[in-house]
Short mmCIF file of C-alpha atoms and ligand atoms in Angstrom, two decimals:
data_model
loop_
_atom_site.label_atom_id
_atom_site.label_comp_id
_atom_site.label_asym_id
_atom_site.label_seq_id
_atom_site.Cartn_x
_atom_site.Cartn_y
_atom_site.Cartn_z
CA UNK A 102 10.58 14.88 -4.38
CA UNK A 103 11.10 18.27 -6.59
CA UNK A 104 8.15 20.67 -5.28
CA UNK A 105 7.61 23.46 -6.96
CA UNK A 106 5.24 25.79 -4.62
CA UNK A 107 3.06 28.07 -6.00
CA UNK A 108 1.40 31.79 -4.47
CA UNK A 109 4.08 31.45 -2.27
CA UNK A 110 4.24 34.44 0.81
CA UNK A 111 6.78 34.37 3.09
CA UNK A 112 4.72 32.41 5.68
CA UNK A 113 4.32 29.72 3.66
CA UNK A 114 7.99 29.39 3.16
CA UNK A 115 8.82 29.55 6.59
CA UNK A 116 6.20 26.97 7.47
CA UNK A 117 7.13 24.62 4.83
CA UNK A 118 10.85 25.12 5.68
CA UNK A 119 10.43 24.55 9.48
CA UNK A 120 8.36 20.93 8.28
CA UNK A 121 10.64 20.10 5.92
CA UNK A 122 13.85 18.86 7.94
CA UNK A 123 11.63 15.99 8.83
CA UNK A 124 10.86 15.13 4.99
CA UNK A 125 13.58 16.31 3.14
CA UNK A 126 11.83 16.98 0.37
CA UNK A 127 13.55 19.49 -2.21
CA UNK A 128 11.32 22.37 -2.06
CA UNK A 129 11.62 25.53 -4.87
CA UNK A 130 9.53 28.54 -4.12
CA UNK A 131 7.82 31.08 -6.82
CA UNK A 132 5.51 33.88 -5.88
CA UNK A 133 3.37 33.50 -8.93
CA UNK A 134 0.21 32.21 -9.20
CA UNK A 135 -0.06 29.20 -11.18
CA UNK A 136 -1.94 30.30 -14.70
CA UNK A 137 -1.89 28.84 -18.10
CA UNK A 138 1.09 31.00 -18.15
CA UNK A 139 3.01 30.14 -15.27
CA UNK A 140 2.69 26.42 -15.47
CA UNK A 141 5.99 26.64 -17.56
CA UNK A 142 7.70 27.38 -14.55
CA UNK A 143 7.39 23.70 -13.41
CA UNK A 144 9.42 22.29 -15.96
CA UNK A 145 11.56 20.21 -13.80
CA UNK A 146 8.87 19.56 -10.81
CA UNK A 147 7.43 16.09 -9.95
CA UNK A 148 4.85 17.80 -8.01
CA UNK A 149 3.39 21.46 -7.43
CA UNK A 150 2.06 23.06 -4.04
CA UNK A 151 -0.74 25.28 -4.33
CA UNK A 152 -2.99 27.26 -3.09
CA UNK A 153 -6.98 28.57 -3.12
CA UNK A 154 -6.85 31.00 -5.58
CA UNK A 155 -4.26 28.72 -8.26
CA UNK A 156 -5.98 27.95 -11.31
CA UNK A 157 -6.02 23.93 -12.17
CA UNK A 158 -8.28 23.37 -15.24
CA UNK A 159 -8.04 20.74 -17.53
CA UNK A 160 -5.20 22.93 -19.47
CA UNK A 161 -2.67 23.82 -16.91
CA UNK A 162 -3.81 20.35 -15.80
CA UNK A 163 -2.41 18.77 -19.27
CA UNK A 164 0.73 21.09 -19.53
CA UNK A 165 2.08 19.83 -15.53
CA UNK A 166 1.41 16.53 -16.93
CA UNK A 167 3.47 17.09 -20.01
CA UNK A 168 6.19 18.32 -18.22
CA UNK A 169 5.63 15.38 -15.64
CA UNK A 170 4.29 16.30 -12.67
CA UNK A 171 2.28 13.75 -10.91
CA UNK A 172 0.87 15.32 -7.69
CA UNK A 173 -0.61 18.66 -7.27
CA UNK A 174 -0.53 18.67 -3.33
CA UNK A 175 -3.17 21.54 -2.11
CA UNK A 176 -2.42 23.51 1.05
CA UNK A 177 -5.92 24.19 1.94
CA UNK A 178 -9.43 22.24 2.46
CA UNK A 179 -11.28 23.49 -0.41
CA UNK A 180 -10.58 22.09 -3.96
CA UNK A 181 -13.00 23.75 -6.51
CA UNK A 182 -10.56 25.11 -8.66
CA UNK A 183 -9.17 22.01 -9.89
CA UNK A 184 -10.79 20.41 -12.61
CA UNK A 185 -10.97 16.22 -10.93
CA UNK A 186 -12.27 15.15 -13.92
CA UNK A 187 -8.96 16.39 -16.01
CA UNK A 188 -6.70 15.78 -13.30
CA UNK A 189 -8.23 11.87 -13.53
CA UNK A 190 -7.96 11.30 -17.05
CA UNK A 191 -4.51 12.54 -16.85
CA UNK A 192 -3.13 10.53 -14.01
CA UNK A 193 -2.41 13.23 -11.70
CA UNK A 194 -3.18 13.08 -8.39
CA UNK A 195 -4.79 15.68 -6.27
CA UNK A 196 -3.67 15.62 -2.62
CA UNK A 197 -5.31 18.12 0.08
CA UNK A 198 -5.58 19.13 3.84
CA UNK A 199 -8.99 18.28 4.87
CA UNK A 200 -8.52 19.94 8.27
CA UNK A 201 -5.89 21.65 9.84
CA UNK A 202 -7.95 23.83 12.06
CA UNK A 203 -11.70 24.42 12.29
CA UNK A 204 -11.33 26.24 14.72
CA UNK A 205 -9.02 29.61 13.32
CA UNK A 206 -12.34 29.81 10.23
CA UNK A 207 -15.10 28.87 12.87
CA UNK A 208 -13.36 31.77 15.41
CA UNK A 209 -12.93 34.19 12.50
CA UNK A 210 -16.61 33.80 11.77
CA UNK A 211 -18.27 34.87 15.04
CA UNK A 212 -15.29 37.50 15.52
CA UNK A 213 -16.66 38.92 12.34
CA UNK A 214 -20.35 38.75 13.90
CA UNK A 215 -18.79 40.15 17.31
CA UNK A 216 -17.20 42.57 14.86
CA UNK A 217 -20.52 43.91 12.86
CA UNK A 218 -23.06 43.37 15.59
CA UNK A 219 -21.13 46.19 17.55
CA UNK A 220 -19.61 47.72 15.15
CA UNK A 221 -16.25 47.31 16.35
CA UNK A 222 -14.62 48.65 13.04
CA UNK A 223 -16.35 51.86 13.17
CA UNK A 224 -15.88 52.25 16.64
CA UNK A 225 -12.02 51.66 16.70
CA UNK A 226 -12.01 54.64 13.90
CA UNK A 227 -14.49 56.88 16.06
CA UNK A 228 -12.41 56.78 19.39
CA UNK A 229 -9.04 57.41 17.54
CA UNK A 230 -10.70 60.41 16.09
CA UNK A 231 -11.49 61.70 19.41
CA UNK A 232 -15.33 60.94 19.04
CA UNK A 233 -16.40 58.85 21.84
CA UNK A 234 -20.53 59.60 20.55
CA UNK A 235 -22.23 56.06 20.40
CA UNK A 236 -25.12 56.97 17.53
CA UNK A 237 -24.81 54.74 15.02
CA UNK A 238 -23.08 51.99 16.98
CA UNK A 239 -26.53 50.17 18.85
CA UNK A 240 -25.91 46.59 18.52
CA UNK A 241 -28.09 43.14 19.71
CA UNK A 242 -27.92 40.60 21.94
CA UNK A 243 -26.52 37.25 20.60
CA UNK A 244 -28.24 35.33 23.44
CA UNK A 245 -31.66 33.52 22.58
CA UNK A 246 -31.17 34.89 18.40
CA UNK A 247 -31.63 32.23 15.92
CA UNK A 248 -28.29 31.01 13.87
CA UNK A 249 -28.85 29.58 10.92
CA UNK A 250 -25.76 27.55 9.74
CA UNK A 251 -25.50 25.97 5.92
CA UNK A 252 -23.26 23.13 6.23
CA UNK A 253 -22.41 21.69 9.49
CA UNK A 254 -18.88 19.84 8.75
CA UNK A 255 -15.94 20.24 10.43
CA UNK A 256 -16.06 24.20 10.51
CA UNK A 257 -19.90 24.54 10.50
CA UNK A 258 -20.59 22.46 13.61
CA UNK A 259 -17.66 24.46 15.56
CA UNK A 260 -19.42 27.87 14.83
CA UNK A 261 -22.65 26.00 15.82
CA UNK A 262 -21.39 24.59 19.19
CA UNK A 263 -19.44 28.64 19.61
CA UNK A 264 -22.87 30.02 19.13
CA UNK A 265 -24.83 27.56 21.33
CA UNK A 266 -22.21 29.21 23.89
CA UNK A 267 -23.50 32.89 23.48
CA UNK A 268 -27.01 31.20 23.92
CA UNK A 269 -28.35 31.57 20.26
CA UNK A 270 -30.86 29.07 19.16
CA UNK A 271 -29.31 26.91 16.23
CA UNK A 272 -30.94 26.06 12.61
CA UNK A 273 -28.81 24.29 10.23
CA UNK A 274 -29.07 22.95 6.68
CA UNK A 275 -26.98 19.98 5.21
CA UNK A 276 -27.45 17.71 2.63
CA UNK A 277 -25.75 15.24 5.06
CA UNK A 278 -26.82 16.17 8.53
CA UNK A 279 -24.39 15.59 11.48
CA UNK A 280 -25.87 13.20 13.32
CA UNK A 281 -23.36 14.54 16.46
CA UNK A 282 -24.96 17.82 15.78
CA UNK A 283 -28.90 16.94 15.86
CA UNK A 284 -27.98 14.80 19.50
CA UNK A 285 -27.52 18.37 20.83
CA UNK A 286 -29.58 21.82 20.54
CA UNK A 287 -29.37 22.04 16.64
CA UNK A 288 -32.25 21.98 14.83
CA UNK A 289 -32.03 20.78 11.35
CA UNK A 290 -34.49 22.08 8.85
CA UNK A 291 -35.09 22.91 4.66
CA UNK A 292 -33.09 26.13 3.32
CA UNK A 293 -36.68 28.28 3.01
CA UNK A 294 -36.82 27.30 6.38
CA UNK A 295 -33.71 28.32 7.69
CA UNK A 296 -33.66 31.55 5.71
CA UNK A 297 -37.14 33.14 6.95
CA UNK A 298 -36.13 32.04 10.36
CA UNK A 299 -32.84 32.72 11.16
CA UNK A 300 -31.34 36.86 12.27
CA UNK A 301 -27.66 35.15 11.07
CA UNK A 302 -27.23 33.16 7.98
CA UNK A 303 -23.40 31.82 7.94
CA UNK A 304 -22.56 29.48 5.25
CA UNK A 305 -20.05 26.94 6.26
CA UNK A 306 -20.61 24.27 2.83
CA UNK A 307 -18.17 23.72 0.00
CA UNK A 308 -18.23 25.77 -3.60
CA UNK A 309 -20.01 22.96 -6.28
CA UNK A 310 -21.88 23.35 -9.22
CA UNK A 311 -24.96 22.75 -6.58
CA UNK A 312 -23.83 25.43 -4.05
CA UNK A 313 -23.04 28.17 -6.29
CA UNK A 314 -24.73 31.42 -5.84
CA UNK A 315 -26.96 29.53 -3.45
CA UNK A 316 -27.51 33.40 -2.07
CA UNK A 317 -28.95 34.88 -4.97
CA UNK A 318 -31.65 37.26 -5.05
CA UNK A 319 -34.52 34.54 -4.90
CA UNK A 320 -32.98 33.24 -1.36
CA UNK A 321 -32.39 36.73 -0.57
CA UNK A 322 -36.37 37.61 -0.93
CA UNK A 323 -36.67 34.51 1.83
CA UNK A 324 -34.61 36.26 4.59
CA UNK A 325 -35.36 38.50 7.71
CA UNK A 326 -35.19 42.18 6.84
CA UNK A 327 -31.78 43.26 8.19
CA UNK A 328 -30.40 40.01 8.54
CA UNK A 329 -26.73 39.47 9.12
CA UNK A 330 -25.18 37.24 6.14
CA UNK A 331 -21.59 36.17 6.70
CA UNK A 332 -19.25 33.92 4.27
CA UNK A 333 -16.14 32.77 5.38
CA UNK A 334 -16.72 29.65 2.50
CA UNK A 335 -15.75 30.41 -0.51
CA UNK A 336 -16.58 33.67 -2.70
CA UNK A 337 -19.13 32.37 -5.54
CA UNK A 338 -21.51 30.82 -2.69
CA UNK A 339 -23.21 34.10 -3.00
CA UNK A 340 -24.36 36.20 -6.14
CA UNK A 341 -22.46 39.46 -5.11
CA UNK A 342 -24.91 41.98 -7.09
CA UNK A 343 -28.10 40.36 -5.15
CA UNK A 344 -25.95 41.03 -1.98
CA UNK A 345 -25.41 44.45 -3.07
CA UNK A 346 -29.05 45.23 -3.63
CA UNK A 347 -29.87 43.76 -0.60
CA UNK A 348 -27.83 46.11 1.29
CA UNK A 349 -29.34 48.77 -0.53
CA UNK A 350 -32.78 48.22 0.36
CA UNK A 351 -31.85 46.81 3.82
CA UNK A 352 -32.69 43.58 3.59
CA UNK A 353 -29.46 42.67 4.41
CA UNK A 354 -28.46 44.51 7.59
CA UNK A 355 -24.44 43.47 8.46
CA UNK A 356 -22.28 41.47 5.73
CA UNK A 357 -19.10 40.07 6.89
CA UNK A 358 -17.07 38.25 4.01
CA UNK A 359 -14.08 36.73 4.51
CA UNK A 360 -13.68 35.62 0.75
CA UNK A 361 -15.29 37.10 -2.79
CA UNK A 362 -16.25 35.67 -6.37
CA UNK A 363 -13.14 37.72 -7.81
CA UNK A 364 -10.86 37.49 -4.92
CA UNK A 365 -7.99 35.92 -7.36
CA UNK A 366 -7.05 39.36 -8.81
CA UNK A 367 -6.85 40.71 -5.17
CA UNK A 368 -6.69 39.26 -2.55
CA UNK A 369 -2.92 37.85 -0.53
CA UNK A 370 -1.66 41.46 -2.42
CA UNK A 371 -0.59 45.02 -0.96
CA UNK A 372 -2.54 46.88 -3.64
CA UNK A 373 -3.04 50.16 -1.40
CA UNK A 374 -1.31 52.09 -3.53
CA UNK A 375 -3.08 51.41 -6.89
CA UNK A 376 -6.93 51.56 -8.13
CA UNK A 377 -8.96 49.06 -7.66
CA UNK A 378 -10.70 47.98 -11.12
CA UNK A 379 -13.29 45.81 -9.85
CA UNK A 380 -16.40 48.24 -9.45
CA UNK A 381 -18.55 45.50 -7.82
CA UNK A 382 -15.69 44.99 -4.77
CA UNK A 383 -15.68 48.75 -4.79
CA UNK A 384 -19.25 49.16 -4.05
CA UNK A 385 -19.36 47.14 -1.35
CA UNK A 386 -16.13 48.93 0.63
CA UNK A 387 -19.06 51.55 0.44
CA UNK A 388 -21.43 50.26 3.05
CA UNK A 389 -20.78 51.06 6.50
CA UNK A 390 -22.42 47.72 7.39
CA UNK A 391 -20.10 45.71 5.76
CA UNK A 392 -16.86 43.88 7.18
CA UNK A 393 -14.49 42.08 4.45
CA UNK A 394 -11.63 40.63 5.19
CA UNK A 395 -9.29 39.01 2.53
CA UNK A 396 -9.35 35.39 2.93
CA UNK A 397 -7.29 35.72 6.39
CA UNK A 398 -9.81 33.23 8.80
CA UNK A 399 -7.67 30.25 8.46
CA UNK A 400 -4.59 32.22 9.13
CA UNK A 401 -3.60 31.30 12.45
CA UNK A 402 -0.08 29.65 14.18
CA UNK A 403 -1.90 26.04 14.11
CA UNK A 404 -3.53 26.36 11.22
CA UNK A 405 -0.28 26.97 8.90
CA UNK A 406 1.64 24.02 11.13
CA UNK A 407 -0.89 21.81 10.20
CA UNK A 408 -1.24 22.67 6.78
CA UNK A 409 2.64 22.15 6.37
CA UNK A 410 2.64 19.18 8.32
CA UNK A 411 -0.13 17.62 6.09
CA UNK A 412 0.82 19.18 2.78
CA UNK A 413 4.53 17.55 2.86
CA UNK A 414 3.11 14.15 4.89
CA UNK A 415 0.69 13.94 1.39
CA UNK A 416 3.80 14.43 -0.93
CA UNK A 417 5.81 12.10 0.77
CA UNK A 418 3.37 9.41 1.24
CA UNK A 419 2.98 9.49 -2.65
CA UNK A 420 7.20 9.17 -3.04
CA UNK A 421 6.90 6.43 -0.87
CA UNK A 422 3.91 4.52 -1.80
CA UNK A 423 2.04 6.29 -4.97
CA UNK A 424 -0.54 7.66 -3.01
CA UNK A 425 -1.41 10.55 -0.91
CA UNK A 426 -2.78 10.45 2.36
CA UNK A 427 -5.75 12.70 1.63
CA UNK A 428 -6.32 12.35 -2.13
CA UNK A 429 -9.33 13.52 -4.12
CA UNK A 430 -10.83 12.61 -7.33
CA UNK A 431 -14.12 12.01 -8.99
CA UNK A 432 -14.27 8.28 -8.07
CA UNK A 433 -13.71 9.27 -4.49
CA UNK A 434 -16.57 12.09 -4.33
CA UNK A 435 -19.42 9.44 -6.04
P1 NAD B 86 -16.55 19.95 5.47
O1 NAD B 86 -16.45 19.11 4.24
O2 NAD B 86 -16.13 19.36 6.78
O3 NAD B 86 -18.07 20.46 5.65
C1 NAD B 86 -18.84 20.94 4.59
C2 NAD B 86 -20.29 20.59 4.89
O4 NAD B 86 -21.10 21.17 3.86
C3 NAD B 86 -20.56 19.08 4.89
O5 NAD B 86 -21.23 18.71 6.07
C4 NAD B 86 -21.43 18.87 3.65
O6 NAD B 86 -22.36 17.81 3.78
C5 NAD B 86 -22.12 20.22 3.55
N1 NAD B 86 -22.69 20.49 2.24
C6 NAD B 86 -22.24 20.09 1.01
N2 NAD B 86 -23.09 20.53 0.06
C7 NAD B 86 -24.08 21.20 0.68
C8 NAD B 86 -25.25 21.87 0.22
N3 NAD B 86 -25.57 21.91 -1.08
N4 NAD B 86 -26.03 22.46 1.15
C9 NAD B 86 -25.74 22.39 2.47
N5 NAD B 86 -24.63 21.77 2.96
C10 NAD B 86 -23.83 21.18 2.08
O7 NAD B 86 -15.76 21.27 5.16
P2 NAD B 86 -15.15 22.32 6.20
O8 NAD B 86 -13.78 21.92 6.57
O9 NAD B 86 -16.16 22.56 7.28
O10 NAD B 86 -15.00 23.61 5.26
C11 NAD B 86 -16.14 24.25 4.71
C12 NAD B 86 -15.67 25.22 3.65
O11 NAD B 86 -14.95 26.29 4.28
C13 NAD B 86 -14.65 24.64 2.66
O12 NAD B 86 -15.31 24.00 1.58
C14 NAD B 86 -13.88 25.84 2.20
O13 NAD B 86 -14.47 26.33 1.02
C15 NAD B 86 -14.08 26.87 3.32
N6 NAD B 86 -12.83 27.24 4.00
C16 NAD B 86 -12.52 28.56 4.08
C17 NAD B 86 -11.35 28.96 4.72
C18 NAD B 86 -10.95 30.41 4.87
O14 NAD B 86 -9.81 30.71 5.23
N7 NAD B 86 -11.85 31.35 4.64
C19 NAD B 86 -10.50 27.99 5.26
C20 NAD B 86 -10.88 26.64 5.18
C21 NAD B 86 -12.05 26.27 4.55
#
């Protein structure tokens, strides 16, 4: 089939490439993001490739359509920036990777705990500056402190059974609890629950209508003082200015993000040499509690082989049969 990929960076090329001798598929590569104003670019495509941060509503939904593309195959897990409901009245197809590896997010998650707890980023910059003082960099114990973990799916119950390892005590919220998961130490409980009692909060559940900004400044009055909040989910889980004024007042004592409400205008970009507009991101590069990195926990060796490997096995099942291995739609989520 005629791909046209989107966002792509030169690892996704060579990924795709590599993958590709064993479909065949005719694969044309554009850096841009697809926008309203990019969709043009797809004039001759019978699919696009995207990525987390491409925009899919109903009207760059309608113009792929018009110029005939019939499967938008996603190269990641996560799917709330397509509009389903569009994408179904159209006819197009949406085609993801449900998993390629649990395991580089869940690993990313407690590295960024590791990270914060000891302050690892402020002590790398210390010792290279020749100051080998430890004030500042007293961290905790991980064994016997409560975890509290939001959504226990494929990434969620991985950090849980990580964590079990350093000898924390798991809580975990779901509105579909893992069965798997309850036959071992995790306890599941309500969110007020899980919130008052737990020194980590890591959210591990899909961005929908019902999850978003479930950290806002009412759940953030339900926390420990100094608790340590960490999102590698997606960005608009958490109302960013309640985070901030949590920090401020201590409330919240570490923040590791690995993604941010706004991230489409930075993140996957070398912007080190130009301002940064967004006043909100700035403040929080302020705190010397805070660890961000820019959407990089799924970006490991396995991970993109198994994203390529399942991004071009969905676009050729569709060629082949008219249907994608791992489709979504609004009939399929009911
Ligand atoms: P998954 O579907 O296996 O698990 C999600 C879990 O969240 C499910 O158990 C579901 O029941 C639960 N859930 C849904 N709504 C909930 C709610 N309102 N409250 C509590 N739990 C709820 O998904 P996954 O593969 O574990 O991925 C989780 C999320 O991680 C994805 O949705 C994606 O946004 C994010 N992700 C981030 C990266 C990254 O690089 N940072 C990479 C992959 C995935």
């Amino acid at each position: 089939m005629r791909v046209l990929v989107f966002s792509t960076k030169p690892y996704d090329r060579k990924f795709l490439d590599a993958e590709n001798m064993h479909h065949g598929h005719e694969l044309r590569y554009v850096e841009a993001r697809l926008t309203s104003e990019t969709a043009i670019l797809a004039a001759d495509a019978e699919a696009v490739c995207v990525f987390v941060n491409d925009l899919l509503g109903a009207d760059v939904l309608r113009q792929l359509a018009d110029r005939g593309v019939r499967l938008v195959a996603l190269r990641c897990a996560g799917f709330n920036n397509v509009d389903l409901a569009a994408a179904g009245s159209l006819g197009t197809r949406i085609a993801r990777v449900p998993a390629y590896s649990p395991f580089a997010v869940a690993e990313h998650t407690v590295g960024m705990m590791l990270a914060l707890n000891r302050r690892l980023h402020r002590a790398y910059a210390r010792v290279r500056e020749g100051n080998f003082a430890l004030d500042g960099l007293l961290g905790f114990d991980l064994n016997r402190r409560t975890a509290g973990i939001i959504g226990t799916g494929k990434i969620g119950s991985v950090v849980a059974r990580i964590l079990h390892g350093f000898g924390c005590q798991i809580l975990a919220h779901d509105v579909r609890p893992d069965p798997e998961c309850a036959a071992w130490d995790v306890r599941y409980v309500d969110l007020p629950e899980l919130l008052a009692a737990s020194d980590i909060v890591t959210l591990h559940c899909p961005l929908t209508p019902a999850t978003h900004h479930l950290i806002d400044a009412a759940a953030l009055r339900q926390v420990r003082h100094g608790v340590m909040l960490i999102n590698t989910s997606r960005g608009a889980l958490i109302d960013t200015r309640a985070v901030i004024a949590a920090l401020k007042s201590g409330t919240i004592g570490f923040l590791g993000l690995d993604v941010y409400e706004e991230e489409a205008d930075l993140f996957f970009e070398d912007l080190s040499g130009q301002v940064i507009h967004d006043d909100v991101f700035a403040r929080l590069l302020t705190f010397p509690n805070v660890l961000i990195t820019g959407h990089q926990a799924f970006f490991t060796e396995e991970a993109l082989t198994n994203i390529a490997q399942t991004t071009l096995a969905n676009v050729t099942a569709f060629e082949e049969r008219g249907e994608a291995l791992h489709e979504v739609s609004v009939e399929r989520l009911a």
